[in-house]
Coordinates of C-alpha atoms in Angstrom, one line a residue:
M1 CA 117.1 -17.3 149.7
A2 CA 120.3 -15.3 149.6
S3 CA 123.5 -17.0 148.4
K4 CA 125.2 -16.7 151.7
K5 CA 123.1 -19.5 153.1
V6 CA 124.5 -22.2 150.8
L7 CA 126.1 -24.7 153.2
G8 CA 129.4 -25.9 151.7
L9 CA 132.9 -25.0 151.0
T10 CA 135.2 -24.7 148.0
A11 CA 137.9 -27.3 147.7
A12 CA 140.5 -24.7 148.8
T13 CA 138.5 -23.6 151.8
A14 CA 137.8 -27.2 152.8
A15 CA 141.5 -27.8 152.8
L16 CA 142.1 -24.9 155.0
V17 CA 139.3 -26.0 157.4
L18 CA 140.9 -29.5 157.6
G19 CA 144.2 -28.0 158.5
L20 CA 142.7 -25.8 161.2
T21 CA 140.6 -28.5 162.8
A22 CA 142.6 -31.6 162.3
C23 CA 143.9 -31.8 165.8
G24 CA 140.4 -31.8 167.2
S25 CA 139.0 -34.3 164.7
D26 CA 139.0 -37.3 167.0
G27 CA 136.7 -35.5 169.5
G28 CA 138.8 -36.5 172.5
D29 CA 139.4 -33.0 173.8
G30 CA 136.0 -31.3 173.5
G31 CA 136.8 -29.5 170.3
N32 CA 134.8 -29.0 167.1
G33 CA 135.4 -32.6 165.9
G34 CA 133.9 -35.8 167.2
D35 CA 131.2 -38.2 166.1
G36 CA 128.5 -35.5 166.1
G37 CA 126.6 -37.2 169.0
G38 CA 127.6 -35.0 171.9
G39 CA 128.9 -37.9 174.0
G40 CA 129.8 -35.7 177.0
E41 CA 132.0 -33.3 175.0
E42 CA 132.3 -29.7 176.3
F43 CA 130.8 -26.9 174.3
T44 CA 133.2 -23.9 174.5
Y45 CA 132.2 -20.4 173.6
G46 CA 134.7 -17.7 172.4
I47 CA 133.8 -14.0 172.3
I48 CA 135.3 -11.1 170.4
Y49 CA 134.4 -7.8 172.0
P50 CA 135.9 -4.3 172.5
Q51 CA 138.1 -4.5 175.6
T52 CA 139.9 -1.4 174.3
G53 CA 139.2 1.1 171.5
N54 CA 136.5 3.6 170.9
L55 CA 133.6 1.2 171.6
A56 CA 135.1 -0.1 174.8
F57 CA 132.1 1.1 176.8
L58 CA 130.1 -1.6 175.0
G59 CA 132.4 -4.3 176.2
P60 CA 131.3 -4.9 179.8
P61 CA 127.6 -5.5 179.0
Q62 CA 128.5 -7.9 176.2
V63 CA 130.9 -10.1 178.1
T64 CA 128.8 -10.0 181.2
A65 CA 125.7 -11.1 179.3
A66 CA 127.6 -14.0 177.7
R67 CA 128.8 -15.1 181.1
Y68 CA 125.3 -14.7 182.6
A69 CA 123.8 -16.9 179.8
I70 CA 126.4 -19.6 180.4
S71 CA 125.7 -19.5 184.1
E72 CA 122.0 -20.1 183.3
I73 CA 122.9 -22.9 181.0
N74 CA 125.1 -24.6 183.6
E75 CA 122.5 -24.2 186.3
A76 CA 120.2 -26.2 184.0
G77 CA 122.7 -28.9 183.6
G78 CA 124.9 -27.7 180.7
I79 CA 124.8 -28.4 177.0
L80 CA 123.9 -32.0 176.3
G81 CA 124.5 -32.7 180.0
T82 CA 128.0 -31.3 180.1
E83 CA 128.9 -28.0 181.9
V84 CA 130.1 -25.2 179.7
P85 CA 133.6 -24.1 180.6
E86 CA 134.8 -20.5 181.1
L87 CA 134.3 -18.1 178.2
I88 CA 137.4 -17.6 176.1
E89 CA 137.9 -13.8 175.3
G90 CA 139.5 -11.9 172.5
D91 CA 139.8 -8.1 172.0
E92 CA 138.6 -6.6 168.8
A93 CA 140.1 -3.2 169.9
G94 CA 138.6 -1.3 167.0
D95 CA 141.4 -2.6 164.8
N96 CA 140.9 -5.0 161.9
A97 CA 144.2 -6.7 162.3
Q98 CA 143.9 -7.2 166.0
A99 CA 140.3 -8.4 165.7
N100 CA 141.3 -11.0 163.1
E101 CA 144.2 -12.0 165.4
A102 CA 141.7 -12.7 168.1
A103 CA 139.5 -14.6 165.7
N104 CA 142.5 -16.8 164.6
S105 CA 143.3 -17.4 168.3
L106 CA 139.7 -18.6 168.9
V107 CA 139.8 -20.9 165.9
S108 CA 143.1 -22.3 167.2
D109 CA 141.4 -22.9 170.5
E110 CA 138.8 -25.0 168.7
V111 CA 135.8 -23.2 170.2
N112 CA 132.4 -24.4 169.2
A113 CA 130.9 -21.0 168.7
V114 CA 132.1 -17.4 168.5
I115 CA 130.1 -14.5 170.0
G116 CA 130.8 -11.2 168.3
A117 CA 132.5 -9.2 167.0
A118 CA 130.7 -6.2 168.5
A119 CA 131.3 -3.7 165.7
S120 CA 130.0 -4.5 162.3
S121 CA 133.3 -3.5 160.7
M122 CA 135.2 -5.9 163.1
T123 CA 132.9 -8.7 162.0
Q124 CA 133.7 -7.8 158.4
A125 CA 137.3 -8.3 159.4
T126 CA 136.8 -11.6 161.2
Y127 CA 133.9 -13.6 159.7
D128 CA 135.9 -15.2 156.9
T129 CA 138.3 -16.6 159.5
V130 CA 135.6 -17.9 161.8
T131 CA 132.9 -19.1 159.3
G132 CA 135.6 -20.3 156.9
A133 CA 136.6 -22.8 159.7
E134 CA 132.9 -23.9 159.9
I135 CA 132.4 -22.3 163.3
V136 CA 129.1 -20.6 164.0
Q137 CA 129.5 -16.8 164.7
C138 CA 126.7 -14.9 166.3
S139 CA 126.8 -11.2 167.1
G140 CA 124.4 -9.4 169.4
S141 CA 125.4 -5.9 168.2
N142 CA 126.1 -6.0 164.5
T143 CA 123.6 -3.7 162.7
S144 CA 125.2 -3.0 159.3
A145 CA 122.8 -4.0 156.5
E146 CA 125.9 -5.1 154.5
L147 CA 126.2 -8.1 156.7
S148 CA 123.0 -9.6 155.5
N149 CA 124.5 -11.0 152.3
I150 CA 128.1 -11.9 153.2
E151 CA 129.5 -15.2 151.9
D152 CA 129.6 -17.0 155.2
N153 CA 128.6 -20.6 154.2
G154 CA 125.6 -20.2 156.4
Y155 CA 127.5 -19.9 159.7
Y156 CA 126.9 -16.2 160.6
F157 CA 123.9 -15.0 162.6
R158 CA 123.0 -12.0 164.5
T159 CA 120.3 -11.1 167.1
A160 CA 120.7 -7.3 166.7
P161 CA 118.5 -5.8 164.0
S162 CA 119.8 -4.5 160.7
D163 CA 120.1 -0.7 160.4
L164 CA 117.3 -1.0 157.8
L165 CA 115.0 -1.4 160.9
S166 CA 116.7 1.1 163.1
A167 CA 116.6 3.8 160.5
V168 CA 112.8 3.5 160.2
V169 CA 112.4 4.0 164.0
M170 CA 114.7 7.0 164.0
A171 CA 113.0 8.6 161.0
R172 CA 109.6 8.2 162.6
K173 CA 110.8 9.7 165.9
I174 CA 112.3 12.8 164.1
V175 CA 109.1 13.4 162.1
E176 CA 106.9 12.8 165.2
D177 CA 108.9 15.5 167.0
G178 CA 107.8 18.0 164.3
H179 CA 111.0 18.2 162.2
Q180 CA 110.6 18.5 158.4
S181 CA 114.1 19.5 157.2
V182 CA 116.8 17.1 158.3
A183 CA 120.6 17.0 157.9
V184 CA 122.1 13.4 158.0
V185 CA 125.7 13.2 159.0
A186 CA 127.4 9.8 159.2
R187 CA 130.9 8.3 159.6
A188 CA 132.3 7.1 156.3
D189 CA 132.1 3.3 156.5
D190 CA 129.6 0.6 155.8
Y191 CA 127.7 1.2 159.0
G192 CA 127.4 5.0 158.5
G193 CA 126.7 5.0 154.8
G194 CA 124.2 2.2 154.9
Y195 CA 122.3 3.7 157.9
A196 CA 122.4 7.2 156.3
N197 CA 120.8 6.1 153.0
A198 CA 118.1 4.0 154.8
L199 CA 117.3 7.0 157.0
Q200 CA 117.1 9.3 154.1
D201 CA 114.7 6.9 152.2
E202 CA 112.4 6.6 155.3
L203 CA 112.5 10.4 156.1
E204 CA 111.5 11.2 152.5
S205 CA 108.8 8.6 152.5
L206 CA 107.3 10.3 155.5
G207 CA 107.3 13.7 153.7
A208 CA 110.4 15.2 155.3
Q209 CA 113.2 16.9 153.3
V210 CA 116.8 15.7 153.7
S211 CA 118.8 18.9 153.1
V212 CA 122.3 17.3 153.8
N213 CA 123.5 13.7 153.6
E214 CA 127.2 13.8 154.1
T215 CA 129.9 11.5 155.6
Y216 CA 133.1 12.3 157.4
D217 CA 136.4 10.5 158.1
P218 CA 136.0 9.1 161.6
E219 CA 139.8 9.4 162.1
A220 CA 139.7 13.2 161.4
T221 CA 140.8 15.7 164.1
T222 CA 138.2 18.3 163.1
F223 CA 134.8 18.1 161.5
D224 CA 134.4 21.6 160.2
S225 CA 133.3 20.5 156.7
V226 CA 130.2 18.6 157.8
V227 CA 129.4 21.1 160.5
N228 CA 129.6 24.0 157.9
S229 CA 127.4 22.0 155.5
V230 CA 124.8 21.7 158.3
N231 CA 124.9 25.4 159.2
D232 CA 124.6 26.4 155.5
E233 CA 121.3 24.6 155.2
E234 CA 119.9 25.5 158.6
P235 CA 117.9 22.2 159.0
D236 CA 115.3 21.6 161.7
A237 CA 117.1 18.6 163.0
V238 CA 120.5 16.8 162.6
A239 CA 120.7 13.0 162.6
L240 CA 124.3 11.9 163.6
I241 CA 125.3 8.3 162.8
A242 CA 128.6 7.8 164.8
F243 CA 130.7 6.0 167.3
E244 CA 132.7 7.7 170.1
E245 CA 134.2 10.3 167.6
G246 CA 130.6 11.6 167.3
A247 CA 131.1 13.4 170.6
Q248 CA 133.5 15.8 168.9
V249 CA 131.0 16.3 166.1
I250 CA 128.3 17.1 168.7
A251 CA 130.6 19.6 170.4
Q252 CA 131.2 21.4 167.2
L253 CA 127.5 21.4 166.3
L254 CA 126.6 22.9 169.7
E255 CA 129.3 25.5 169.4
S256 CA 128.1 26.5 166.0
G257 CA 124.5 27.2 167.3
T258 CA 122.7 23.8 166.8
E259 CA 120.5 23.2 169.9
G260 CA 120.5 19.9 171.8
D261 CA 116.9 19.2 171.0
Q262 CA 117.7 19.3 167.3
I263 CA 120.2 16.4 167.5
Y264 CA 119.4 12.7 167.1
V265 CA 122.0 10.0 167.5
T266 CA 122.4 6.3 167.1
D267 CA 123.4 3.4 169.4
G268 CA 127.1 4.2 169.1
L269 CA 126.5 7.3 171.2
N270 CA 124.2 5.6 173.7
D271 CA 126.5 6.3 176.6
P272 CA 125.5 7.7 180.1
E273 CA 128.8 9.6 180.2
L274 CA 128.3 11.4 176.8
G275 CA 127.9 14.8 178.4
E276 CA 131.4 14.5 180.1
T277 CA 132.9 13.4 176.8
V278 CA 131.4 16.2 174.8
N279 CA 132.2 19.0 177.3
Q280 CA 133.7 18.1 180.6
D281 CA 133.2 21.6 181.9
D282 CA 129.5 21.7 180.9
P283 CA 128.1 18.1 180.7
D284 CA 124.6 19.5 180.5
S285 CA 125.3 20.9 177.1
V286 CA 124.0 17.6 175.6
N287 CA 120.6 18.1 177.2
G288 CA 117.9 17.7 174.7
I289 CA 119.7 15.1 172.5
T290 CA 117.6 12.1 171.7
G291 CA 118.7 8.7 170.3
V292 CA 117.5 5.3 169.0
A293 CA 119.2 2.0 169.9
P294 CA 118.3 -1.7 169.7
S295 CA 117.2 -2.7 173.1
A296 CA 114.8 -4.9 175.1
D297 CA 111.8 -3.9 177.2
N298 CA 112.7 -6.6 179.8
E299 CA 113.1 -5.5 183.4
E300 CA 113.3 -9.1 184.6
F301 CA 116.4 -9.6 182.5
N302 CA 118.0 -6.3 183.5
S303 CA 117.4 -7.2 187.2
G304 CA 118.9 -10.7 186.8
L305 CA 121.9 -9.3 185.0
T306 CA 122.5 -6.6 187.6
E307 CA 122.3 -9.3 190.3
F308 CA 124.8 -11.3 188.4
E309 CA 127.1 -8.3 188.0
S310 CA 126.3 -5.4 190.4
D311 CA 128.8 -2.9 188.9
L312 CA 127.2 -3.0 185.5
D313 CA 125.7 0.4 184.5
V314 CA 125.4 0.0 180.7
F315 CA 123.1 -2.6 179.3
Q316 CA 123.2 -1.9 175.6
F317 CA 123.1 -5.1 173.5
A318 CA 123.4 -7.3 176.6
P319 CA 120.0 -8.9 175.9
Q320 CA 121.0 -9.7 172.3
V321 CA 124.3 -11.2 173.3
F322 CA 122.5 -13.3 175.9
D323 CA 120.2 -14.6 173.2
C324 CA 123.1 -15.4 170.9
V325 CA 124.6 -17.7 173.6
T326 CA 121.3 -19.3 174.4
V327 CA 119.9 -19.9 170.9
I328 CA 123.2 -21.6 170.0
A329 CA 123.0 -23.8 173.0
L330 CA 119.5 -24.8 172.0
A331 CA 120.5 -25.6 168.5
A332 CA 123.2 -27.9 169.8
E333 CA 120.6 -29.6 172.0
A334 CA 118.3 -30.0 169.0
A335 CA 121.0 -31.5 166.9
G336 CA 122.4 -33.7 169.7
S337 CA 125.9 -32.5 168.8
V338 CA 128.4 -29.8 169.8
N339 CA 129.8 -29.8 166.3
P340 CA 128.9 -26.6 164.5
S341 CA 128.6 -28.4 161.2
D342 CA 125.8 -30.5 162.8
Y343 CA 123.9 -27.9 164.8
V344 CA 124.1 -24.9 162.5
A345 CA 121.0 -26.0 160.6
E346 CA 119.0 -26.1 163.8
L347 CA 119.6 -22.4 164.6
P348 CA 116.7 -21.1 162.4
N349 CA 114.5 -24.1 163.5
V350 CA 114.6 -23.4 167.2
S351 CA 113.6 -19.8 166.7
R352 CA 110.7 -20.2 164.2
P353 CA 107.0 -19.5 164.9
E354 CA 106.0 -23.1 164.1
G355 CA 107.4 -24.4 167.4
T356 CA 106.1 -24.2 170.9
E357 CA 107.0 -20.8 172.5
C358 CA 109.6 -21.0 175.4
G359 CA 111.7 -18.4 177.1
S360 CA 114.6 -20.0 178.8
F361 CA 117.3 -22.6 178.1
A362 CA 115.9 -25.0 180.6
E363 CA 112.3 -24.7 179.4
C364 CA 113.2 -25.0 175.8
R365 CA 115.7 -27.8 176.3
D366 CA 113.0 -29.9 178.1
L367 CA 110.5 -29.4 175.3
L368 CA 113.2 -30.6 172.8
A369 CA 113.8 -33.6 175.0
D370 CA 110.1 -34.4 174.8
G371 CA 110.3 -34.4 171.0
E372 CA 108.6 -31.0 170.5
E373 CA 109.7 -28.3 168.1
I374 CA 110.4 -25.0 169.8
N375 CA 110.2 -21.2 169.2
Y376 CA 112.7 -19.6 171.5
Q377 CA 111.4 -16.2 172.7
G378 CA 114.6 -14.3 173.5
V379 CA 115.0 -11.8 176.3
S380 CA 115.6 -9.3 173.5
G381 CA 112.3 -10.3 171.9
N382 CA 111.3 -12.7 169.2
I383 CA 114.3 -13.6 167.0
D384 CA 112.9 -15.7 164.2
F385 CA 116.0 -15.9 162.0
D386 CA 115.4 -15.3 158.3
D387 CA 117.4 -17.0 155.5
N388 CA 120.3 -14.5 156.0
G389 CA 120.6 -15.2 159.8
D390 CA 119.0 -11.9 160.6
P391 CA 116.2 -11.3 163.1
T392 CA 113.0 -10.1 161.4
A393 CA 111.7 -8.0 164.3
A394 CA 113.3 -6.0 167.1
T395 CA 112.7 -3.7 170.0
F396 CA 114.3 -0.2 170.2
E397 CA 114.7 2.2 173.1
I398 CA 114.3 5.9 172.7
F399 CA 117.0 7.4 174.9
H400 CA 117.4 11.0 175.9
Y401 CA 119.7 13.4 177.7
G402 CA 117.9 15.7 180.1
D403 CA 118.1 17.4 183.5
D404 CA 118.2 13.9 185.1
G405 CA 121.0 12.8 182.8
H406 CA 120.7 9.7 180.5
E407 CA 117.2 8.2 180.5
V408 CA 115.0 5.9 178.5
L409 CA 111.8 7.6 177.3
G410 CA 110.2 4.4 176.0
Y411 CA 110.4 1.5 173.6
E412 CA 109.3 0.9 170.0
E413 CA 108.8 -2.4 168.3
H414 CA 109.3 -2.7 164.6
S415 CA 109.4 -5.6 162.1
L416 CA 110.1 -6.0 158.4
Q417 CA 106.4 -6.6 158.0
D418 CA 105.4 -3.2 159.5

């Protein structure tokens, strides 16, 4: 068991927590405090997501999914018989200071759980504030392997798979497509570096050669250095691990002679409007590009989410966010308490294979009421939290840009046991 799952606080942190939560300690206002028995207290969710910044396109599916999950919970009678109030929102904005300001605001609001942040780096900037206050934090889109071993006192979970899983799926796709010499280009941060190294390891285990493994400054205005490195080696394929700035890298690669069907991208570029971003005058220039992103092969969920919000056209990480909200609600039901310090230990228990499988809040809640152990089967797939709060299996979509625009070619399941 990793050290991050040791429940408890140092004396200094405990003093900070008492200071942050003192005004809610009598349980009279539905905050984190109370006698641990529910007693009609409201369970309030906060969410930190990109309303602005270079990942803003991921914002609508995340906040919509959280609201959708809350609506399903309330339709079933709420958490511990009390309706869940409106979601409290904070903007991570792609900025560490602003993300942490949002986290501090949610702690001050005495939320019972925080969903997000969306970007792994923004969670790195906020988890100490949230989990240090003994509030559960669950992200549906954090994929950095670095987050598996953070010192979070056992309060951080995620339903999105680690990049250690994603890299395996991408490597297999690249090799299956017949490529044997690969350039790996990644943004210079924990996400990019961790993914790049995992991808190289898997490519080499499959017999492919990694001719380039180079990172770039995501704040740069030109990416000549990495593009020149790729051109010098003339690889069969280029794997690009990037966020929105990757559109400029793609534009330079295409201009330098790399073909679209040689380029493979990650979830940060899974955007239907990528062609317009890369080249507004020639959006079809991205045709041939293939990518891998955590997803869910669940048309029923997609249909329900679309009915809930008809204008939604990006679904990335929506199933995982929905599962964060729902599994937290079930943990509170299992503990009989809205207090994070009480229900946090139930999060792994309600997702483990030893229980009876169930697929919705209402179904799982009723099983708990009957005294049964449960195994929540999320809309994103089986969660089964490990000792680090990570899912041990995940579903990935293989997306592609072609003559019909952005499309999903299929889904791949992968687990740590594969």
